[in-house]
PDB file of C-alpha atoms and ligand atoms in Angstrom:
ATOM      1  CA  MET A1131       0.000   0.000   0.000  1.00 44.00           C
ATOM      2  CA  MET A1132       3.119   2.153   0.278  1.00 41.00           C
ATOM      3  CA  GLY A1133       2.600   5.528  -1.355  1.00 50.00           C
ATOM      4  CA  GLU A1134      -0.992   4.886  -2.392  1.00 85.00           C
ATOM      5  CA  HIS A1135      -3.800   7.112  -1.196  1.00 96.00           C
ATOM      6  CA  LEU A1136      -6.550   5.416   0.812  1.00 98.00           C
ATOM      7  CA  TYR A1137     -10.180   6.441   1.277  1.00 98.00           C
ATOM      8  CA  ILE A1138     -12.263   5.579   4.332  1.00 98.00           C
ATOM      9  CA  PHE A1139     -15.860   6.549   3.634  1.00 99.00           C
ATOM     10  CA  GLY A1140     -18.897   6.171   5.894  1.00 98.00           C
ATOM     11  CA  ASN A1141     -22.313   5.875   4.256  1.00 98.00           C
ATOM     12  CA  TRP A1142     -24.804   6.811   6.954  1.00 98.00           C
ATOM     13  CA  LYS A1143     -27.869   6.120   4.800  1.00 98.00           C
ATOM     14  CA  MET A1144     -31.052   7.174   6.691  1.00 98.00           C
ATOM     15  CA  ALA A1145     -29.754   5.734   9.952  1.00 98.00           C
ATOM     16  CA  GLN A1146     -28.471   8.646  12.010  1.00 94.00           C
ATOM     17  CA  ASP A1147     -30.526  11.476  13.579  1.00 97.00           C
ATOM     18  CA  LEU A1148     -29.127  14.995  13.893  1.00 98.00           C
ATOM     19  CA  ALA A1149     -28.109  14.617  17.538  1.00 98.00           C
ATOM     20  CA  ALA A1150     -26.145  11.414  16.824  1.00 98.00           C
ATOM     21  CA  ALA A1151     -24.583  12.949  13.710  1.00 98.00           C
ATOM     22  CA  ARG A1152     -23.453  16.040  15.646  1.00 98.00           C
ATOM     23  CA  SER A1153     -22.063  13.995  18.460  1.00 98.00           C
ATOM     24  CA  PHE A1154     -20.124  11.759  16.041  1.00 98.00           C
ATOM     25  CA  VAL A1155     -18.456  14.754  14.411  1.00 98.00           C
ATOM     26  CA  GLN A1156     -17.769  16.485  17.727  1.00 97.00           C
ATOM     27  CA  SER A1157     -16.101  13.384  19.108  1.00 96.00           C
ATOM     28  CA  TRP A1158     -13.903  12.825  16.027  1.00 97.00           C
ATOM     29  CA  SER A1159     -10.330  13.672  16.917  1.00 96.00           C
ATOM     30  CA  GLU A1160      -8.294  11.585  14.499  1.00 97.00           C
ATOM     31  CA  PRO A1161      -5.285  13.296  12.924  1.00 97.00           C
ATOM     32  CA  ALA A1162      -5.430  14.448   9.327  1.00 96.00           C
ATOM     33  CA  SER A1163      -3.245  12.609   6.828  1.00 96.00           C
ATOM     34  CA  GLU A1164      -2.096  13.404   3.319  1.00 95.00           C
ATOM     35  CA  LEU A1165      -2.358   9.707   2.538  1.00 96.00           C
ATOM     36  CA  VAL A1166      -5.823   8.900   3.851  1.00 98.00           C
ATOM     37  CA  THR A1167      -9.101  10.703   3.182  1.00 98.00           C
ATOM     38  CA  ALA A1168     -11.893  10.127   5.704  1.00 98.00           C
ATOM     39  CA  ALA A1169     -15.405  11.221   4.768  1.00 98.00           C
ATOM     40  CA  ILE A1170     -18.898  10.742   6.124  1.00 98.00           C
ATOM     41  CA  PHE A1171     -22.032  10.742   3.970  1.00 98.00           C
ATOM     42  CA  PRO A1172     -24.897  11.905   6.214  1.00 98.00           C
ATOM     43  CA  SER A1173     -28.455  12.921   5.381  1.00 98.00           C
ATOM     44  CA  ASP A1174     -28.610  15.960   3.065  1.00 98.00           C
ATOM     45  CA  LEU A1175     -30.466  17.841   5.807  1.00 97.00           C
ATOM     46  CA  HIS A1176     -27.531  17.491   8.180  1.00 98.00           C
ATOM     47  CA  CYS A1177     -24.760  18.169   5.709  1.00 98.00           C
ATOM     48  CA  ALA A1178     -24.429  21.963   5.982  1.00 98.00           C
ATOM     49  CA  GLU A1179     -24.206  21.884   9.764  1.00 98.00           C
ATOM     50  CA  LEU A1180     -21.784  18.962   9.785  1.00 98.00           C
ATOM     51  CA  VAL A1181     -19.513  20.723   7.292  1.00 98.00           C
ATOM     52  CA  LYS A1182     -19.228  23.608   9.768  1.00 98.00           C
ATOM     53  CA  LEU A1183     -18.741  21.334  12.757  1.00 98.00           C
ATOM     54  CA  SER A1184     -16.005  19.355  10.994  1.00 98.00           C
ATOM     55  CA  ALA A1185     -14.218  22.384   9.536  1.00 96.00           C
ATOM     56  CA  ASN A1186     -11.093  21.949  11.661  1.00 94.00           C
ATOM     57  CA  SER A1187     -11.074  18.172  11.659  1.00 97.00           C
ATOM     58  CA  SER A1188      -9.777  15.445   9.375  1.00 97.00           C
ATOM     59  CA  LEU A1189     -13.325  14.577   8.286  1.00 98.00           C
ATOM     60  CA  LYS A1190     -14.786  15.538   4.942  1.00 98.00           C
ATOM     61  CA  VAL A1191     -18.506  15.452   4.273  1.00 98.00           C
ATOM     62  CA  GLY A1192     -20.269  14.077   1.201  1.00 98.00           C
ATOM     63  CA  ALA A1193     -23.838  13.463   0.049  1.00 98.00           C
ATOM     64  CA  GLN A1194     -25.525  10.146  -0.689  1.00 98.00           C
ATOM     65  CA  ASN A1195     -27.071  11.217  -3.985  1.00 98.00           C
ATOM     66  CA  CYS A1196     -27.569  14.159  -6.333  1.00 98.00           C
ATOM     67  CA  SER A1197     -29.956  15.029  -9.127  1.00 98.00           C
ATOM     68  CA  ASN A1198     -29.150  14.293 -12.755  1.00 98.00           C
ATOM     69  CA  GLU A1199     -30.550  17.736 -13.572  1.00 97.00           C
ATOM     70  CA  ASN A1200     -28.924  21.127 -13.140  1.00 96.00           C
ATOM     71  CA  SER A1201     -31.856  23.142 -11.833  1.00 97.00           C
ATOM     72  CA  GLY A1202     -35.546  23.707 -12.455  1.00 97.00           C
ATOM     73  CA  ALA A1203     -38.882  22.094 -11.685  1.00 98.00           C
ATOM     74  CA  PHE A1204     -37.697  18.841 -10.098  1.00 98.00           C
ATOM     75  CA  THR A1205     -39.597  18.573  -6.822  1.00 98.00           C
ATOM     76  CA  GLY A1206     -37.666  16.837  -4.074  1.00 96.00           C
ATOM     77  CA  GLU A1207     -34.354  16.862  -5.911  1.00 97.00           C
ATOM     78  CA  VAL A1208     -31.034  18.356  -4.799  1.00 98.00           C
ATOM     79  CA  SER A1209     -28.507  19.430  -7.407  1.00 98.00           C
ATOM     80  CA  ALA A1210     -24.785  18.757  -7.318  1.00 98.00           C
ATOM     81  CA  ALA A1211     -24.183  22.516  -7.340  1.00 98.00           C
ATOM     82  CA  MET A1212     -26.334  22.910  -4.198  1.00 98.00           C
ATOM     83  CA  LEU A1213     -24.276  20.242  -2.459  1.00 98.00           C
ATOM     84  CA  LYS A1214     -21.074  21.990  -3.446  1.00 98.00           C
ATOM     85  CA  GLU A1215     -22.474  25.313  -2.237  1.00 98.00           C
ATOM     86  CA  VAL A1216     -22.743  24.072   1.350  1.00 98.00           C
ATOM     87  CA  GLY A1217     -19.168  22.782   1.328  1.00 98.00           C
ATOM     88  CA  LEU A1218     -19.448  19.104   0.447  1.00 98.00           C
ATOM     89  CA  SER A1219     -16.523  17.389  -1.244  1.00 98.00           C
ATOM     90  CA  HIS A1220     -17.928  14.065  -2.488  1.00 98.00           C
ATOM     91  CA  VAL A1221     -21.184  12.478  -3.606  1.00 98.00           C
ATOM     92  CA  LEU A1222     -22.214   8.823  -3.880  1.00 98.00           C
ATOM     93  CA  VAL A1223     -23.822   7.910  -7.184  1.00 98.00           C
ATOM     94  CA  GLY A1224     -25.585   4.652  -8.001  1.00 98.00           C
ATOM     95  CA  HIS A1225     -25.639   3.016  -4.585  1.00 98.00           C
ATOM     96  CA  SER A1226     -27.391  -0.335  -4.996  1.00 97.00           C
ATOM     97  CA  GLU A1227     -30.206   0.712  -2.639  1.00 97.00           C
ATOM     98  CA  ARG A1228     -30.978   3.588  -5.001  1.00 97.00           C
ATOM     99  CA  ARG A1229     -30.596   1.448  -8.103  1.00 96.00           C
ATOM    100  CA  ALA A1230     -33.009  -1.148  -6.679  1.00 95.00           C
ATOM    101  CA  ARG A1231     -35.576   1.006  -4.868  1.00 95.00           C
ATOM    102  CA  PHE A1232     -35.636   4.078  -7.060  1.00 94.00           C
ATOM    103  CA  LYS A1233     -34.971   2.327 -10.374  1.00 94.00           C
ATOM    104  CA  GLU A1234     -32.156   4.702 -11.270  1.00 94.00           C
ATOM    105  CA  SER A1235     -31.226   4.023 -14.878  1.00 93.00           C
ATOM    106  CA  SER A1236     -27.709   3.882 -16.281  1.00 93.00           C
ATOM    107  CA  ASP A1237     -28.416   7.065 -18.262  1.00 94.00           C
ATOM    108  CA  TRP A1238     -29.343   8.934 -15.118  1.00 96.00           C
ATOM    109  CA  LEU A1239     -26.344   7.647 -13.219  1.00 98.00           C
ATOM    110  CA  GLY A1240     -23.993   8.725 -15.994  1.00 98.00           C
ATOM    111  CA  GLN A1241     -25.591  12.172 -15.948  1.00 98.00           C
ATOM    112  CA  LYS A1242     -25.337  12.408 -12.165  1.00 98.00           C
ATOM    113  CA  VAL A1243     -21.624  11.655 -12.288  1.00 98.00           C
ATOM    114  CA  ASP A1244     -21.131  14.350 -14.933  1.00 98.00           C
ATOM    115  CA  ARG A1245     -23.168  16.876 -12.913  1.00 98.00           C
ATOM    116  CA  ALA A1246     -21.087  16.103  -9.843  1.00 98.00           C
ATOM    117  CA  LEU A1247     -17.851  16.651 -11.745  1.00 98.00           C
ATOM    118  CA  SER A1248     -19.058  19.921 -13.286  1.00 98.00           C
ATOM    119  CA  ALA A1249     -20.019  21.155  -9.823  1.00 98.00           C
ATOM    120  CA  GLY A1250     -16.561  20.335  -8.459  1.00 98.00           C
ATOM    121  CA  LEU A1251     -17.572  17.318  -6.384  1.00 98.00           C
ATOM    122  CA  VAL A1252     -15.771  13.980  -6.490  1.00 98.00           C
ATOM    123  CA  PRO A1253     -18.294  11.317  -7.521  1.00 98.00           C
ATOM    124  CA  VAL A1254     -18.076   7.936  -5.814  1.00 99.00           C
ATOM    125  CA  PHE A1255     -19.639   5.624  -8.376  1.00 98.00           C
ATOM    126  CA  CYS A1256     -21.065   2.476  -6.757  1.00 98.00           C
ATOM    127  CA  ILE A1257     -21.284  -0.771  -8.696  1.00 98.00           C
ATOM    128  CA  GLY A1258     -21.697  -4.443  -7.875  1.00 98.00           C
ATOM    129  CA  GLU A1259     -23.552  -7.627  -8.700  1.00 98.00           C
ATOM    130  CA  THR A1260     -26.442  -9.439  -7.031  1.00 97.00           C
ATOM    131  CA  LYS A1261     -26.052 -12.977  -5.740  1.00 97.00           C
ATOM    132  CA  ASP A1262     -27.954 -14.405  -8.713  1.00 98.00           C
ATOM    133  CA  GLN A1263     -25.763 -12.515 -11.161  1.00 98.00           C
ATOM    134  CA  ARG A1264     -22.607 -13.794  -9.477  1.00 97.00           C
ATOM    135  CA  GLU A1265     -23.858 -17.360  -9.291  1.00 97.00           C
ATOM    136  CA  SER A1266     -24.844 -17.362 -12.942  1.00 98.00           C
ATOM    137  CA  GLY A1267     -21.378 -16.211 -13.995  1.00 98.00           C
ATOM    138  CA  GLN A1268     -22.372 -12.676 -14.948  1.00 98.00           C
ATOM    139  CA  LEU A1269     -20.028 -10.689 -12.710  1.00 98.00           C
ATOM    140  CA  GLU A1270     -17.890  -9.302 -15.505  1.00 98.00           C
ATOM    141  CA  LYS A1271     -20.874  -8.528 -17.731  1.00 98.00           C
ATOM    142  CA  VAL A1272     -22.680  -6.667 -14.942  1.00 98.00           C
ATOM    143  CA  LEU A1273     -19.632  -4.600 -14.011  1.00 98.00           C
ATOM    144  CA  ASP A1274     -19.109  -3.793 -17.696  1.00 98.00           C
ATOM    145  CA  GLU A1275     -22.684  -2.617 -18.117  1.00 97.00           C
ATOM    146  CA  GLN A1276     -22.525  -0.476 -14.994  1.00 98.00           C
ATOM    147  CA  ILE A1277     -19.199   1.098 -15.977  1.00 98.00           C
ATOM    148  CA  SER A1278     -20.504   1.796 -19.493  1.00 98.00           C
ATOM    149  CA  ALA A1279     -22.804   4.458 -17.971  1.00 98.00           C
ATOM    150  CA  LEU A1280     -19.755   6.680 -17.467  1.00 98.00           C
ATOM    151  CA  SER A1281     -18.700   9.348 -19.965  1.00 98.00           C
ATOM    152  CA  GLU A1282     -15.085   9.320 -21.177  1.00 98.00           C
ATOM    153  CA  ASN A1283     -14.402  12.328 -18.969  1.00 98.00           C
ATOM    154  CA  ALA A1284     -15.913  10.583 -15.941  1.00 98.00           C
ATOM    155  CA  LYS A1285     -13.788   7.483 -16.547  1.00 98.00           C
ATOM    156  CA  GLN A1286     -10.734   9.626 -15.791  1.00 97.00           C
ATOM    157  CA  ALA A1287     -12.150  11.197 -12.645  1.00 98.00           C
ATOM    158  CA  VAL A1288     -14.402   8.931 -10.578  1.00 98.00           C
ATOM    159  CA  ILE A1289     -13.698   7.021  -7.435  1.00 98.00           C
ATOM    160  CA  VAL A1290     -15.351   3.606  -7.776  1.00 98.00           C
ATOM    161  CA  ALA A1291     -16.917   1.663  -4.914  1.00 98.00           C
ATOM    162  CA  TYR A1292     -17.275  -2.037  -5.629  1.00 98.00           C
ATOM    163  CA  GLU A1293     -20.132  -3.241  -3.438  1.00 98.00           C
ATOM    164  CA  PRO A1294     -21.556  -6.706  -4.107  1.00 98.00           C
ATOM    165  CA  VAL A1295     -25.278  -6.266  -3.420  1.00 98.00           C
ATOM    166  CA  TRP A1296     -25.406  -9.536  -1.479  1.00 98.00           C
ATOM    167  CA  ALA A1297     -22.716  -8.292   0.927  1.00 98.00           C
ATOM    168  CA  ILE A1298     -24.427  -5.022   1.855  1.00 98.00           C
ATOM    169  CA  GLY A1299     -25.861  -5.099   5.364  1.00 96.00           C
ATOM    170  CA  THR A1300     -25.841  -8.910   5.437  1.00 97.00           C
ATOM    171  CA  GLY A1301     -22.655  -9.755   7.318  1.00 97.00           C
ATOM    172  CA  LEU A1302     -21.545 -11.717   4.244  1.00 97.00           C
ATOM    173  CA  VAL A1303     -18.216 -10.722   2.761  1.00 97.00           C
ATOM    174  CA  PRO A1304     -16.649 -12.120  -0.410  1.00 98.00           C
ATOM    175  CA  LYS A1305     -13.439 -14.096  -0.028  1.00 98.00           C
ATOM    176  CA  LEU A1306     -10.351 -11.908  -0.282  1.00 98.00           C
ATOM    177  CA  GLU A1307      -9.486 -13.437  -3.639  1.00 98.00           C
ATOM    178  CA  GLU A1308     -12.985 -12.629  -4.902  1.00 98.00           C
ATOM    179  CA  ILE A1309     -12.525  -8.990  -3.896  1.00 98.00           C
ATOM    180  CA  SER A1310      -9.148  -8.903  -5.661  1.00 98.00           C
ATOM    181  CA  GLN A1311     -10.639 -10.489  -8.756  1.00 98.00           C
ATOM    182  CA  ALA A1312     -13.561  -8.041  -9.023  1.00 98.00           C
ATOM    183  CA  HIS A1313     -11.279  -5.060  -8.373  1.00 98.00           C
ATOM    184  CA  GLY A1314      -8.905  -6.392 -11.028  1.00 98.00           C
ATOM    185  CA  LEU A1315     -11.742  -6.489 -13.582  1.00 98.00           C
ATOM    186  CA  ILE A1316     -12.682  -2.892 -12.731  1.00 98.00           C
ATOM    187  CA  GLN A1317      -9.065  -1.750 -12.817  1.00 98.00           C
ATOM    188  CA  LYS A1318      -8.715  -3.060 -16.363  1.00 97.00           C
ATOM    189  CA  ARG A1319     -11.611  -0.883 -17.459  1.00 97.00           C
ATOM    190  CA  LEU A1320     -10.752   2.171 -15.377  1.00 98.00           C
ATOM    191  CA  PRO A1321      -6.974   2.168 -15.102  1.00 97.00           C
ATOM    192  CA  GLY A1322      -5.564   4.376 -12.384  1.00 96.00           C
ATOM    193  CA  ARG A1323      -8.885   5.057 -10.664  1.00 98.00           C
ATOM    194  CA  PRO A1324      -9.174   4.308  -6.932  1.00 98.00           C
ATOM    195  CA  ILE A1325     -11.467   1.351  -6.231  1.00 98.00           C
ATOM    196  CA  LEU A1326     -12.986   1.033  -2.762  1.00 98.00           C
ATOM    197  CA  TYR A1327     -14.581  -2.121  -1.403  1.00 98.00           C
ATOM    198  CA  GLY A1328     -17.949  -1.952   0.388  1.00 98.00           C
ATOM    199  CA  GLY A1329     -20.282  -4.531   1.957  1.00 98.00           C
ATOM    200  CA  SER A1330     -20.291  -5.631   5.621  1.00 98.00           C
ATOM    201  CA  VAL A1331     -16.944  -4.007   6.401  1.00 98.00           C
ATOM    202  CA  LYS A1332     -16.196  -4.042  10.139  1.00 98.00           C
ATOM    203  CA  PRO A1333     -13.066  -3.229  12.127  1.00 98.00           C
ATOM    204  CA  GLU A1334     -12.456  -7.003  12.326  1.00 98.00           C
ATOM    205  CA  ASN A1335     -12.213  -7.547   8.563  1.00 98.00           C
ATOM    206  CA  SER A1336     -11.081  -4.111   7.407  1.00 98.00           C
ATOM    207  CA  LYS A1337      -7.351  -4.628   7.897  1.00 97.00           C
ATOM    208  CA  GLU A1338      -7.079  -7.640   5.627  1.00 97.00           C
ATOM    209  CA  ILE A1339      -9.252  -6.070   2.951  1.00 98.00           C
ATOM    210  CA  LEU A1340      -7.211  -2.840   3.046  1.00 97.00           C
ATOM    211  CA  ALA A1341      -4.049  -4.887   2.654  1.00 96.00           C
ATOM    212  CA  LEU A1342      -5.134  -6.141  -0.782  1.00 97.00           C
ATOM    213  CA  PRO A1343      -3.113  -4.298  -3.423  1.00 96.00           C
ATOM    214  CA  GLU A1344      -6.204  -3.783  -5.614  1.00 97.00           C
ATOM    215  CA  VAL A1345      -8.140  -2.026  -2.808  1.00 97.00           C
ATOM    216  CA  SER A1346      -7.802   1.751  -2.354  1.00 98.00           C
ATOM    217  CA  GLY A1347     -10.193   2.095   0.536  1.00 98.00           C
ATOM    218  CA  LEU A1348     -13.532   1.168   2.039  1.00 98.00           C
ATOM    219  CA  LEU A1349     -17.134   2.313   1.842  1.00 98.00           C
ATOM    220  CA  ILE A1350     -18.651   1.409   5.179  1.00 98.00           C
ATOM    221  CA  GLY A1351     -22.329   1.413   6.139  1.00 98.00           C
ATOM    222  CA  GLY A1352     -23.338   0.048   9.553  1.00 98.00           C
ATOM    223  CA  ALA A1353     -19.858   0.157  11.091  1.00 98.00           C
ATOM    224  CA  SER A1354     -19.409   3.824  10.163  1.00 98.00           C
ATOM    225  CA  LEU A1355     -22.188   4.925  12.518  1.00 98.00           C
ATOM    226  CA  SER A1356     -20.090   4.371  15.606  1.00 96.00           C
ATOM    227  CA  PRO A1357     -17.196   6.804  16.019  1.00 96.00           C
ATOM    228  CA  GLU A1358     -15.200   4.043  17.732  1.00 97.00           C
ATOM    229  CA  SER A1359     -15.413   1.528  14.909  1.00 98.00           C
ATOM    230  CA  PHE A1360     -15.004   4.143  12.156  1.00 98.00           C
ATOM    231  CA  SER A1361     -11.912   5.513  13.962  1.00 98.00           C
ATOM    232  CA  LYS A1362     -10.474   2.024  14.286  1.00 98.00           C
ATOM    233  CA  ILE A1363     -10.794   1.445  10.553  1.00 98.00           C
ATOM    234  CA  TYR A1364      -9.336   4.895   9.814  1.00 98.00           C
ATOM    235  CA  ARG A1365      -6.345   4.066  12.020  1.00 97.00           C
ATOM    236  CA  PHE A1366      -5.772   0.771  10.200  1.00 97.00           C
ATOM    237  CA  ALA A1367      -5.671   2.803   6.994  1.00 97.00           C
ATOM    238  CA  LEU A1368      -3.148   5.238   8.485  1.00 97.00           C
ATOM    239  CA  GLU A1369      -0.985   2.319   9.596  1.00 94.00           C
ATOM    240  CA  SER A1370      -1.137   0.549   6.277  1.00 91.00           C
ATOM    241  CA  CYS A1371       0.105   3.696   4.502  1.00 83.00           C
ATOM    242  CA  ARG A1372       3.220   3.994   6.613  1.00 64.00           C
TER     243      ARG A1372
HETATM  244  P1  LIG B1434     -22.750  -2.102   5.125  1.00 79.30           P
HETATM  245  O1  LIG B1434     -23.184  -1.073   3.950  1.00 79.30           O
HETATM  246  O2  LIG B1434     -21.319  -1.765   5.481  1.00 79.30           O
HETATM  247  O3  LIG B1434     -23.707  -1.839   6.240  1.00 79.30           O
HETATM  248  O4  LIG B1434     -22.857  -3.465   4.547  1.00 79.30           O
HETATM  249  C1  LIG B1434     -22.286  -0.682   2.947  1.00 79.30           C
HETATM  250  C2  LIG B1434     -22.947   0.252   1.976  1.00 79.30           C
HETATM  251  O5  LIG B1434     -24.153   0.097   1.698  1.00 79.30           O
HETATM  252  O6  LIG B1434     -22.310   1.187   1.454  1.00 79.30           O
END
């Protein structure tokens, strides 16, 4: 991992209320590092306040989604520019919960990534296969299709999060060699882009996953809600960069 930048990202989904979010950020006292980026992805409603609260800390703040439109009559939507305006640095695009529940199409996801880049946000493009797709030998095909949503410009600029759908929130984690293999397939298509692993990451398994040469960081759901476990994982990342 020597010399490579690592990313430790916490996807808070709809799981944290404002009081818990504030207290997480206020208790965060980990040192900043040029080699590791730590970011939380809270509810949009909490973002502006958390940006202020984390201003002097090593935490960055990102959003969980953005609109594929710039501005206009899109009730309920939040544009990438609005996210940037309140000081966010990153935005997740294409998380599997959004793909499945909100039927986000590839076209939309490609547009969202482009909007994020134009607004000056770093898009974290989430991809991954379902259990059925893996078991029927379609891993490579699915990853290909998902990556094909990206514009040529986006292919040079995204962070990718590989999150097998069957590993998210289930406690199931692919074997280390399966993570390496999937990351290798993505690397071939997006050379030089950082690829994070996500899906049931905990302090207990984070060290070995971070040690894989194909892994540039972690996107963590459940275990990112506790400052203790998120700090532990961040510290493993700091250690593995030394
Ligand atoms: P999990 O979620 O760590 O709770 O499995 C990961 C994610 O959905 O990004």
